[in-house]
Amino acid sequence: MLTRRQFAGGSVALVSSGLIAERSGIGEPAPFSTPLPIPQLIDAAKQGNAVKLKVTSGRHAFIKGKPARTYGYSAPILGPVVRMRRGDEVEMTVENALNFVTTVHWHGLLVPGNNDGGPQQLIHPGDTWRPVLTIDQAAATLWFHPHPHHDTARQIYMGLTGMIIVDDGSDAWLGLPRTFGIDDLPIIVQDRMFNSDGSIEYDNDDTNPLEVIYGVRGDTIIVNGAVAPFAKIPPGLVRLRLLNAANAQNFELRFSDKRTFYVIASDGGFLSAPVPVKQLTISPAERFEILVDFADGKPVALETGPDEEMGVFGRVAPDGSADFVAIMRFEPTAITPTVNELPTRLVEPAAVSPASAVQSRQFILNSGLCASRPGGGEHANSPLLIGINGKPYDIGRIDVETKLGTTEVWEIVSLGMAHPFHIHGALFRVLSIEGAPPAAHLAGWKDTVLVEDKAQLLVAFNRPATREHPFMYHCHILEHEEAGLMAQYICA
Ligand code: C2O
Ligand code: CU
């Protein structure tokens, strides 16, 4: 088998199957022996809308008895789930207790550019950042993570990821499962490569174009920081807030018995009605809320399959095989509360009309090798171009100027491989994707979309951003973002 190291020095013709065959030597962990860790819930309103986060390092044993060095937000790894109510102003206090610079970006939260935590908003070691976040958007599952240019990927890989729940009261009147940690669970899915001593280490050679394009992927899936955990849940409907917080990997989620489950929300909030599916692709930074019916009382595994969107790299499952792997197990147990009724309607997203757009723009996502050398082969070492419309990211350049309160049509074209495209400070609707109208679960408000070939988005610009603190738009494969697949816009 080809190891990733050999791959990194080799040619593209060799990469088809062995990319992540480098085994970490951790041995197979006894599956489903660790309870699913549930992050601490911070209900902002219950503490006077003042929330403190300490960005810190810690130790966390992914593998029993082998603690690893990690980073977290007020926790050894990951961070709390912060619930914020629509209409509130939340005073955040973010202390950087690490010995390097970071930022905290509220991914999906609609706040002005100067509170967005982008690459300009550095929090130096020992410093504290105090943004006041005005919460004014529909109920949704969001997240937060670092965004310093050239160190985002490593910091997230080492553990810096937290979740935000925006609550606007609709959960209650829709009768949805909403008891945090019982029938309403955060499910943060990531892949990691572990060393034999159980440690993780961010390992990306950014001088190697192939390695950059492939991104950092691992052979072991962690859910809320645990390898193959189990969760006891009530024998009824359970709501899972799925977040793909991987650096590069798309997950293909399904249940081991192929049961139908229901997508109720995407990045920006509820869909108009539950969408029944048997399998769900979730790309880096996307969120979906799903309802799963466990009323049959049978334990079932959540699985992920081969990443179908690997471009020249082919189709590879996280463990290097071409099959599905179980990433956690659900065990129905007699606990209350139990919600049994699947709602028929949710929240109709506002009607949007492309005719209202004041501008159309096209963004070509370049991931150089594939763009310039289709098929790779002997020219695999050609100069790397990773950028948007031929330009790599420049923190001093404003790429686009938008007008507050307007909508625009953005056409996104991926070259070479699928890219999860994300826009800060705005939500969009997918008008078309790969030449067709979006599937029902992609038809609501979103902030990230996986574009394999081409998508047209109707973007609503409702938050201001200045030259000093512009909004980013970028590919959420973190190695692409850092190599330059990012740009910035202002809005006034
Ligand atoms: Cu998840 Cu630029 O962000
Ligand atoms: Cu990309």
Coordinates of C-alpha atoms and ligand atoms in Angstrom, one line a residue, residues 105 107 143 145 147 285 422 424 472 474 476 481 486, ligand 1:
H105 CA -15.3 33.6 13.6
H107 CA -19.7 30.9 11.2
W143 CA -20.6 27.2 14.8
H145 CA -13.8 28.5 14.9
H147 CA -9.8 32.2 11.2
A285 CA -18.7 23.6 7.5
H422 CA -18.9 29.6 2.1
H424 CA -19.5 35.3 5.6
M472 CA -14.6 36.6 3.5
H474 CA -13.9 31.0 0.4
H476 CA -14.0 25.6 3.4
E481 CA -8.5 28.5 2.1
M486 CA -10.4 33.0 -0.4
Ligands
C2O1 CU1 -16.2 28.7 8.8 CU2 -14.5 31.7 6.8 O1 -15.4 30.2 7.8

